[in-house]
PDB file of C-alpha atoms and ligand atoms in Angstrom:
ATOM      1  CA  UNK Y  81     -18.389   3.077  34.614  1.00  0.00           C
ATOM      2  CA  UNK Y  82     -17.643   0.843  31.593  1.00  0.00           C
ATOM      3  CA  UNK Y  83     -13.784  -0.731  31.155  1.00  0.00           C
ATOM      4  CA  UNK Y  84     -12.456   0.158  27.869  1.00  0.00           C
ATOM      5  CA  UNK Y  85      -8.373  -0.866  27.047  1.00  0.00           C
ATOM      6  CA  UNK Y  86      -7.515   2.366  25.935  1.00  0.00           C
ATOM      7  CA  UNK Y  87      -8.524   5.861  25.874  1.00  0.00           C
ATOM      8  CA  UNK Y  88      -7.283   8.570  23.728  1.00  0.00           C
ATOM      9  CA  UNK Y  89      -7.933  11.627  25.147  1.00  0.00           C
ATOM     10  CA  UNK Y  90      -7.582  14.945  24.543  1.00  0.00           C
ATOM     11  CA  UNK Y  91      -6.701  15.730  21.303  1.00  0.00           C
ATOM     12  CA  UNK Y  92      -8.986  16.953  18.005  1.00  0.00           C
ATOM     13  CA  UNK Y  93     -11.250  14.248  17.259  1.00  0.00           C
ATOM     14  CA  UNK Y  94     -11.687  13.743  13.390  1.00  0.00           C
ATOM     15  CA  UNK Y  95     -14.211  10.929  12.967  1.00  0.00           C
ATOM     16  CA  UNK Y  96     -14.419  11.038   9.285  1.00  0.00           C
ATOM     17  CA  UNK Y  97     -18.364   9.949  10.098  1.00  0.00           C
ATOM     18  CA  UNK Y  98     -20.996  11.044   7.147  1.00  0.00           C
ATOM     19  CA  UNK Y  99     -21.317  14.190   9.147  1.00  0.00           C
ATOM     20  CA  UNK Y 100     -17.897  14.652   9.606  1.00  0.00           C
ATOM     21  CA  UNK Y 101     -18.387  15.525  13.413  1.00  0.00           C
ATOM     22  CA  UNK Y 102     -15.398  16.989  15.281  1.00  0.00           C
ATOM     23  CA  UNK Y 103     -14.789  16.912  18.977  1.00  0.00           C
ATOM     24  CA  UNK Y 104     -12.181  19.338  20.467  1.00  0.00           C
ATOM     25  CA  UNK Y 105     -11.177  18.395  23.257  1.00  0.00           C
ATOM     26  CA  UNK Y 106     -12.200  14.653  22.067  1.00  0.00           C
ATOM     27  CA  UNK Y 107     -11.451  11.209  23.162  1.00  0.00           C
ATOM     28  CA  UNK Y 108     -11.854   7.871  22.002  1.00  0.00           C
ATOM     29  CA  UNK Y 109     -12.505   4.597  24.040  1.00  0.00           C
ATOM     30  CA  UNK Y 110     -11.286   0.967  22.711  1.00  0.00           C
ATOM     31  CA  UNK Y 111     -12.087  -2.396  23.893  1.00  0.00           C
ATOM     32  CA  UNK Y 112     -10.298  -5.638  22.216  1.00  0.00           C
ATOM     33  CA  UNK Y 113      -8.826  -3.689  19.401  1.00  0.00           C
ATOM     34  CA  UNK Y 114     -12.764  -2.057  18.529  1.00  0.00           C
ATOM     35  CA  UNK Y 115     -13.740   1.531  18.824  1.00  0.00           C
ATOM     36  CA  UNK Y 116     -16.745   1.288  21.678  1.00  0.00           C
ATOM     37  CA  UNK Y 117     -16.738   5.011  21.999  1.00  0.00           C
ATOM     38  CA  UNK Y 118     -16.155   8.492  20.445  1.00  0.00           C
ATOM     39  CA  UNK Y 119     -17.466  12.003  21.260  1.00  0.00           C
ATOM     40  CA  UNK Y 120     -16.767  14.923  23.491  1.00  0.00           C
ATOM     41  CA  UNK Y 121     -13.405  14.038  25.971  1.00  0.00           C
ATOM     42  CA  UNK Y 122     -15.689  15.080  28.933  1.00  0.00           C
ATOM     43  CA  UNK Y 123     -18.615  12.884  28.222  1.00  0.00           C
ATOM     44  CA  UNK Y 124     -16.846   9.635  27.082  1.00  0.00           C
ATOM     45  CA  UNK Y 125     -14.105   9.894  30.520  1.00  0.00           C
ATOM     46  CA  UNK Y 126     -17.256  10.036  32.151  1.00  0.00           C
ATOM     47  CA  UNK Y 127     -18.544   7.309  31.180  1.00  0.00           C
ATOM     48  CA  UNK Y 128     -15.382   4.763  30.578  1.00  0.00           C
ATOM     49  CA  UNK Y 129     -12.354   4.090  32.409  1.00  0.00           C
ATOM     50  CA  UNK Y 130      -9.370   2.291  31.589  1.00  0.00           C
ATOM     51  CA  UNK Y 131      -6.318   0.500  32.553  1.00  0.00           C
ATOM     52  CA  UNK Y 132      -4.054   2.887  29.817  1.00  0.00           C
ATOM     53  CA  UNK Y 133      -4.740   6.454  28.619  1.00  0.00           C
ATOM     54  CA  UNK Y 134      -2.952   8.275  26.191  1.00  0.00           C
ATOM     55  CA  UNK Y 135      -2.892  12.276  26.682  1.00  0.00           C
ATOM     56  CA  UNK Y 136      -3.523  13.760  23.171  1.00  0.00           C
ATOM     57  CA  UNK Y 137      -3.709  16.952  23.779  1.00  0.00           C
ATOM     58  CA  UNK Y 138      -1.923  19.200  20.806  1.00  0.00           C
ATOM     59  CA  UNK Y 139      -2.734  15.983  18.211  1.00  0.00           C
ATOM     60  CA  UNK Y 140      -5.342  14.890  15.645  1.00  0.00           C
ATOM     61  CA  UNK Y 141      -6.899  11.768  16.195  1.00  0.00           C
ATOM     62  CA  UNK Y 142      -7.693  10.406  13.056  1.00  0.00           C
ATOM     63  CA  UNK Y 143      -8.929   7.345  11.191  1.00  0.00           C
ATOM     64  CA  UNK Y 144      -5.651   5.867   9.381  1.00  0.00           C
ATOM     65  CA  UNK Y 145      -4.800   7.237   6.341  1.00  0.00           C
ATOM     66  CA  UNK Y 146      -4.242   5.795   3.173  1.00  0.00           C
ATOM     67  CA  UNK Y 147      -1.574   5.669   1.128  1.00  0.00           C
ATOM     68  CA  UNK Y 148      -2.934   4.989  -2.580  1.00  0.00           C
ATOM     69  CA  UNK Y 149       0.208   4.196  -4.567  1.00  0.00           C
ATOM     70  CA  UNK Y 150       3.609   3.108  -3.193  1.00  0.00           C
ATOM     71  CA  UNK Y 151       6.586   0.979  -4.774  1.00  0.00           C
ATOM     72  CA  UNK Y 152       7.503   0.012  -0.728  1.00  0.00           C
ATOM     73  CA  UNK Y 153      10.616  -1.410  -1.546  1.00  0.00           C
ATOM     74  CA  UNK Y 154      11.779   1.818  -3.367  1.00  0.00           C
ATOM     75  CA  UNK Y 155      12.593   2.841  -0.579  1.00  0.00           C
ATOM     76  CA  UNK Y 156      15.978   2.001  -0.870  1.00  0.00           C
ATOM     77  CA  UNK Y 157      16.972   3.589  -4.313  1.00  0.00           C
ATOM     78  CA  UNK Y 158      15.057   6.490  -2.684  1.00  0.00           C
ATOM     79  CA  UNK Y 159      17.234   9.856  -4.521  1.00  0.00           C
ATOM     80  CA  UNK Y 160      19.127   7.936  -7.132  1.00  0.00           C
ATOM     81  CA  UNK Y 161      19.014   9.639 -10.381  1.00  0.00           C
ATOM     82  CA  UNK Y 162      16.057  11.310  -9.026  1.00  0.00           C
ATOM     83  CA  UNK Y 163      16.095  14.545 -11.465  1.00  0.00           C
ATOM     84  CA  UNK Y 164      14.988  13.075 -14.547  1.00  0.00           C
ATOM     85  CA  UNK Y 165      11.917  12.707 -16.699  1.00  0.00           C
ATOM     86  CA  UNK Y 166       9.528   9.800 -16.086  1.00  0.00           C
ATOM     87  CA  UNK Y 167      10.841   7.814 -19.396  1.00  0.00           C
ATOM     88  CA  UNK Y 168      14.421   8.295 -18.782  1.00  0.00           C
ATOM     89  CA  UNK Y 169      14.724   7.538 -15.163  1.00  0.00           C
ATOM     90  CA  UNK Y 170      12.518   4.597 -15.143  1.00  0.00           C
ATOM     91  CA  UNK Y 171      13.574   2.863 -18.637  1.00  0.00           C
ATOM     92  CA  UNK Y 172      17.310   4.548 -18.875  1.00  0.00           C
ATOM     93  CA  UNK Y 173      18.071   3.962 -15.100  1.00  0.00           C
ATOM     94  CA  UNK Y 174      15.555   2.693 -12.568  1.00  0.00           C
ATOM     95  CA  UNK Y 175      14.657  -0.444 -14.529  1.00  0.00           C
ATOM     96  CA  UNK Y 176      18.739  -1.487 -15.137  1.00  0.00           C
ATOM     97  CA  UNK Y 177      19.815  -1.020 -11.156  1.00  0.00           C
ATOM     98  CA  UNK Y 178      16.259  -2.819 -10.538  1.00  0.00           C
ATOM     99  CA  UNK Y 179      16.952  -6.021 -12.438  1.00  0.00           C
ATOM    100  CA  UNK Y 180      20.441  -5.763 -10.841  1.00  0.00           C
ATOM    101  CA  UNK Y 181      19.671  -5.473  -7.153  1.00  0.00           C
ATOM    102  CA  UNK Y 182      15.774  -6.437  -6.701  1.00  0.00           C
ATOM    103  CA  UNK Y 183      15.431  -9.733  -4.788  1.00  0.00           C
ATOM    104  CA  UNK Y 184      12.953 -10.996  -2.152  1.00  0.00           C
ATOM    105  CA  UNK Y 185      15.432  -9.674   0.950  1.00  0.00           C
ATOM    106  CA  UNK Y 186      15.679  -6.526  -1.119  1.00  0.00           C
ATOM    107  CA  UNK Y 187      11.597  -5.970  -0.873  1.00  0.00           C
ATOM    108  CA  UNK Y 188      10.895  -7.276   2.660  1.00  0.00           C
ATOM    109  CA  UNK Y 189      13.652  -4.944   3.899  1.00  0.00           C
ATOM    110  CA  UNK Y 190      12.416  -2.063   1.676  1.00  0.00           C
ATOM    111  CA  UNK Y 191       9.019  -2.749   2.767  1.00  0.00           C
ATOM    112  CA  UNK Y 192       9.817  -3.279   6.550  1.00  0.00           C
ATOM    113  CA  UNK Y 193      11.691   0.492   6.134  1.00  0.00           C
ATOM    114  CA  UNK Y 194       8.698   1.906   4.240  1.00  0.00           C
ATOM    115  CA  UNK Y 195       6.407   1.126   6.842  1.00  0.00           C
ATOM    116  CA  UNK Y 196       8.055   2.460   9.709  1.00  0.00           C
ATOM    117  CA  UNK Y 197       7.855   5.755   7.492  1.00  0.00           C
ATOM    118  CA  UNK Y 198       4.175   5.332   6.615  1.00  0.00           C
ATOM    119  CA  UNK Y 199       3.128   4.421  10.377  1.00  0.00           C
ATOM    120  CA  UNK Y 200       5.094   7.720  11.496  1.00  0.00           C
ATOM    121  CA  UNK Y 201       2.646   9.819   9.141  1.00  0.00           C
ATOM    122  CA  UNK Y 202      -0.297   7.997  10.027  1.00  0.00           C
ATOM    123  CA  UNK Y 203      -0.721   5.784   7.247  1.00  0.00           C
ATOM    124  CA  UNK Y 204      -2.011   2.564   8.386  1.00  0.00           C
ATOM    125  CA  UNK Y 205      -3.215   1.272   4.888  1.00  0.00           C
ATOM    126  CA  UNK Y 206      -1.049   1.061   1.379  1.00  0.00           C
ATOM    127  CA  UNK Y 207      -1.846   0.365  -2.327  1.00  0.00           C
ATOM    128  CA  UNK Y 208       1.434  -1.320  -3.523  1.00  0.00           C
ATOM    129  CA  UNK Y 209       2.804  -2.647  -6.725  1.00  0.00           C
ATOM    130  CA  UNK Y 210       6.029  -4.286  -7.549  1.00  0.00           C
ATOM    131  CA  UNK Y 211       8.489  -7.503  -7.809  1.00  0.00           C
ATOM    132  CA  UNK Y 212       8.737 -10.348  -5.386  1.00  0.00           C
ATOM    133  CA  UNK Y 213       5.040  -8.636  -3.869  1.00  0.00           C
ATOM    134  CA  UNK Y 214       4.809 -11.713  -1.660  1.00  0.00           C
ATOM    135  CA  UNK Y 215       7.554 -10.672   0.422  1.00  0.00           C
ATOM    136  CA  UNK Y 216       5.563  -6.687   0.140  1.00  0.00           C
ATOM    137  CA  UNK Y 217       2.993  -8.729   1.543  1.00  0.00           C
ATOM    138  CA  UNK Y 218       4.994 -10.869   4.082  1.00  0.00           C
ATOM    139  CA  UNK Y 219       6.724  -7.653   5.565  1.00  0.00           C
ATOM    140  CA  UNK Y 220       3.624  -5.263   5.686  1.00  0.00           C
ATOM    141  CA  UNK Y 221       1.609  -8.353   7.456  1.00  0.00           C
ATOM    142  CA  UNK Y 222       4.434  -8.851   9.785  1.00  0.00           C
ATOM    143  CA  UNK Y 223       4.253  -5.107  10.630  1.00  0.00           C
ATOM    144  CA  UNK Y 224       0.653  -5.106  11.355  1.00  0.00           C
ATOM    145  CA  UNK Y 225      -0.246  -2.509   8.270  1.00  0.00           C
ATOM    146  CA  UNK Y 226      -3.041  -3.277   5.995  1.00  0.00           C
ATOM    147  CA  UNK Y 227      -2.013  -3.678   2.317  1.00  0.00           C
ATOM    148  CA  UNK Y 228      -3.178  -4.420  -1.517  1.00  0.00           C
ATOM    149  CA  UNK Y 229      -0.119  -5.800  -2.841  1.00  0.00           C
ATOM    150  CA  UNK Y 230      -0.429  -5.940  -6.580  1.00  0.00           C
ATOM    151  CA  UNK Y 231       2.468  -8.042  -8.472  1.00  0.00           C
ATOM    152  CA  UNK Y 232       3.564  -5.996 -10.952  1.00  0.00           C
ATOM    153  CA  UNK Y 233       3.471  -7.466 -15.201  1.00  0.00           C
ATOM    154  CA  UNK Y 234       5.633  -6.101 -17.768  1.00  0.00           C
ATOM    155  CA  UNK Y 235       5.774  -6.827 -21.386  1.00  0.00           C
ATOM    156  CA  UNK Y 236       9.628  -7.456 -21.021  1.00  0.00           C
ATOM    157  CA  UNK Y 237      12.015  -9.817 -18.602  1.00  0.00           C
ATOM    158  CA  UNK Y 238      12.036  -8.382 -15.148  1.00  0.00           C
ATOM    159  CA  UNK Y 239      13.572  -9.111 -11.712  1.00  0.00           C
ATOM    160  CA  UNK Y 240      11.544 -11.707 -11.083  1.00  0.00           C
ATOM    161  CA  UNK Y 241       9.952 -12.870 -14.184  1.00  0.00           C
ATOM    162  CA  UNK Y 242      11.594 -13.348 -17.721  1.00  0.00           C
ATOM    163  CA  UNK Y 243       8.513 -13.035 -19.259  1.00  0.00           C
ATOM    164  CA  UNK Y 244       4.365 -11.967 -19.419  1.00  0.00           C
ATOM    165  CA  UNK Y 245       3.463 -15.537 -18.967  1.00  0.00           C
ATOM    166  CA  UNK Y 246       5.768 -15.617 -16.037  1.00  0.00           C
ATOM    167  CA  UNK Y 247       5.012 -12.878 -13.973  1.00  0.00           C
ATOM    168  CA  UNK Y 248       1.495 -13.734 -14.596  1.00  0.00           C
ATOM    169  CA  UNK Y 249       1.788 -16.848 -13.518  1.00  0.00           C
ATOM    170  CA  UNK Y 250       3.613 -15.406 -10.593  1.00  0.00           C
ATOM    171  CA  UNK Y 251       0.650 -13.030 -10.053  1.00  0.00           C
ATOM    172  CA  UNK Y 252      -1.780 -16.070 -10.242  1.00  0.00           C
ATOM    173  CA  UNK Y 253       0.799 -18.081  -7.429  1.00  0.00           C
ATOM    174  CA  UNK Y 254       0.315 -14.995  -5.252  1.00  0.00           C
ATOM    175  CA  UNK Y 255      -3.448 -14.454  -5.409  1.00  0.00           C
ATOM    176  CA  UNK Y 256      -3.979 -18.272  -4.324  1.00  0.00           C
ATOM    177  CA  UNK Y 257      -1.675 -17.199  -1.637  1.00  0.00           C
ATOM    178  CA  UNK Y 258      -2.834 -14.830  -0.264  1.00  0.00           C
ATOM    179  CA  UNK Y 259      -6.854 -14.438  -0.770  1.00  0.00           C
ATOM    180  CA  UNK Y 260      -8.279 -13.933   2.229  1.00  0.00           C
ATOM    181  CA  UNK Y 261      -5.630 -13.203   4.397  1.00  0.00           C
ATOM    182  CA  UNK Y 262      -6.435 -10.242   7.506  1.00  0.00           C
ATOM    183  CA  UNK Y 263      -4.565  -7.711   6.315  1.00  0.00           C
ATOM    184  CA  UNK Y 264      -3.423  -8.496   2.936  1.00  0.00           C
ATOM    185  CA  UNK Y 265      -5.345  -8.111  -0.226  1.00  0.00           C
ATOM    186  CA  UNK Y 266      -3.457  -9.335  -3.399  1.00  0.00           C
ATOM    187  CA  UNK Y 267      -3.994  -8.055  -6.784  1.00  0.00           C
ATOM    188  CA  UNK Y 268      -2.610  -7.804  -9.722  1.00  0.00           C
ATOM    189  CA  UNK Y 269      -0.545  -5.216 -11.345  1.00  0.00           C
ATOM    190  CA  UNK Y 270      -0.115  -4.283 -14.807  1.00  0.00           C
ATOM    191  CA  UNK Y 271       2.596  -1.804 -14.856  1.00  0.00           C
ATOM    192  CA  UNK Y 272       1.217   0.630 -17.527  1.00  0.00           C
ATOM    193  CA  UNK Y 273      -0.479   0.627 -20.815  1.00  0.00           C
ATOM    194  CA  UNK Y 274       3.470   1.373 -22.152  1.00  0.00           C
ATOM    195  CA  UNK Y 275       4.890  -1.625 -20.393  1.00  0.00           C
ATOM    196  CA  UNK Y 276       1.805  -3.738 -21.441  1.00  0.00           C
ATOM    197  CA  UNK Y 277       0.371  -5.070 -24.487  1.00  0.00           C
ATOM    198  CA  UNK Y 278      -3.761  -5.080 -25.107  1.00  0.00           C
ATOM    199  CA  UNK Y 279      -3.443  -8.643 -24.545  1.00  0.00           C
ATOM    200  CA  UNK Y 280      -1.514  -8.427 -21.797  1.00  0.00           C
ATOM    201  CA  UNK Y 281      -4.213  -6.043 -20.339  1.00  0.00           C
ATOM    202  CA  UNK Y 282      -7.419  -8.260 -21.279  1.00  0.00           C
ATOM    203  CA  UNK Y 283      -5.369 -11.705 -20.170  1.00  0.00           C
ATOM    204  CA  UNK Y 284      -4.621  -9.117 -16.290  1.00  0.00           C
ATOM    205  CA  UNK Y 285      -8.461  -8.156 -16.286  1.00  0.00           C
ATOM    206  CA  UNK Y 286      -9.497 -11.519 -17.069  1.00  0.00           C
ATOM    207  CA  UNK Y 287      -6.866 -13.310 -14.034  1.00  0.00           C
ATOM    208  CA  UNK Y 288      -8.664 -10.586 -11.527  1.00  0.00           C
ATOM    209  CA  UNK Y 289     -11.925 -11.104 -12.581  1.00  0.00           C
ATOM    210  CA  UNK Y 290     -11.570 -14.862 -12.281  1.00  0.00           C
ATOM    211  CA  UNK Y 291      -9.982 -14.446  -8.717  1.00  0.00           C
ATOM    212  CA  UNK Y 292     -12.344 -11.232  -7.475  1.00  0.00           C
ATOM    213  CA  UNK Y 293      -9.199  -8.792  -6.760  1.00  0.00           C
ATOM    214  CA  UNK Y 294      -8.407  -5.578  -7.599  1.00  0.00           C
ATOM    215  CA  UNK Y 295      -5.997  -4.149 -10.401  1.00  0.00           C
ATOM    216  CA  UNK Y 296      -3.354  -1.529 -10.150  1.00  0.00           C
ATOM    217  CA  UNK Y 297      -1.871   0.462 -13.022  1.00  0.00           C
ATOM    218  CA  UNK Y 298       0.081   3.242 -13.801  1.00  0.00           C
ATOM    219  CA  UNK Y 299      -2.409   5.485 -15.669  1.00  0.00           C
ATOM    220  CA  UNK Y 300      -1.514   9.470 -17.240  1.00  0.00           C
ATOM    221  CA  UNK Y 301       1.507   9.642 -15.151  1.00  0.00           C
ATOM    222  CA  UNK Y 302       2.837  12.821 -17.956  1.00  0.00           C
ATOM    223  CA  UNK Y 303       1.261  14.480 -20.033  1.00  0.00           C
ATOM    224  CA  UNK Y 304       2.869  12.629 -22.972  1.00  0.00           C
ATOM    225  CA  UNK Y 305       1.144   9.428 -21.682  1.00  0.00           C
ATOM    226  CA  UNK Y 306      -2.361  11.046 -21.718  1.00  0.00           C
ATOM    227  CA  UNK Y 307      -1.636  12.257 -24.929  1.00  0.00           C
ATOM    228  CA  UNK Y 308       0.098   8.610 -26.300  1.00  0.00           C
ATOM    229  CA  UNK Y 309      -2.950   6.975 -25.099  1.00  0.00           C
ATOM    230  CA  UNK Y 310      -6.136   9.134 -26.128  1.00  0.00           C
TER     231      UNK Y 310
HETATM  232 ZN1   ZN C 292       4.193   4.165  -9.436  1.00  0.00          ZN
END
């Protein structure tokens, strides 16, 4: 018998695998934090043992998912004013309490409470844009999570930048950073085309093209964007 770490056992198998085979009852053996072996629970118990397994029966057992667009530290104005349109709640209220309360503390803890949430769910990876994003970053590597933390730009003062040139400069601190940590993958993070001007947007295509990371943006959030921007 081979030693494996951990098996999973018992539960529906997902492997997300190009033929998206499914093994019910399945099980999963893992050695040194890798995946040595998937497939029916019968066949891989028969061939591995190890020092913990984990009875899945009644579960999914899933590659993580992915959580594509989060604001982690919102996690903590979660419900205010939360009945609005997009415009008013984000310019009329969000955007005031933001530049009131948003500091670094304010994002790690945010962030720190927004993973607990996402690992609950089964999200193990998150696409995230906002202020402060190095302490995003700081509290989703200290949790273990994977992230692309994209430092958000505006076209007017925010929390953490009075200006474009700052909070690009900010974005450009971050990247240096940050590039090529395990888990972490800064980018940068033009709010919107409506926070943004077009040479805002070439000068934030330009800094991630110089520094090979990826860009977030808001993009036809409403309807009245898609239509502003055709
Ligand atoms: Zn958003």
């Amino acid at each position: 018998m081979k030693e494996a770490d951990l098996i999973l056992t018992g539960g529906v198998v997902l492997t997300m695998n190009e033929q998206y085979d499914l093994y019910d009852p399945g099980a999963v053996a893992i050695r040194d934090g890798t995946i040595v072996a998937v497939g029916p629970a019968e066949e891989v118990e028969q061939a591995w043992t190890a020092r913990e397994r984990v009875d899945c029966s009644g579960h999914a057992v899933l590659p993580g998912l992915i959580n594509a667009h989060t604001h982690a530290p919102m996690t903590l104005v979660r419900g205010l004013a939360d009945d609005l349109r997009l415009d008013v709640w984000l310019i009329g209220y969000m955007m005031p309490v933001e530049r009131e309360f948003v500091r670094p503390d304010f994002c790690w803890l945010g962030t720190q409470l927004a993973c607990a949430e996402m690992i609950r769910s089964g999200v193990t990876c998150f696409g995230d844009m906002y202020y402060y994003e190095e302490a995003v970053a700081d509290a989703a590597a200290q949790v273990g999570m994977r992230a692309v933390c994209a430092q958000s730009i505006l076209k007017f003062p925010t929390p953490d930048a009075l200006s474009y040139d700052e909070g690009l400069r900010l974005a450009e601190d971050f990247i240096g950073r940050w590039k090529g940590h395990h888990l972490v993958i800064p980018a940068v993070g033009p709010h919107a085309a409506y926070t943004a001007t077009a040479e805002m947007l070439r000068d934030c295509a330009r800094l991630a093209l110089s520094h090979d990371v990826p860009i977030h943006i808001h993009v036809a959030e409403t309807a009245q964007e898609v239509q502003d921007h055709r």
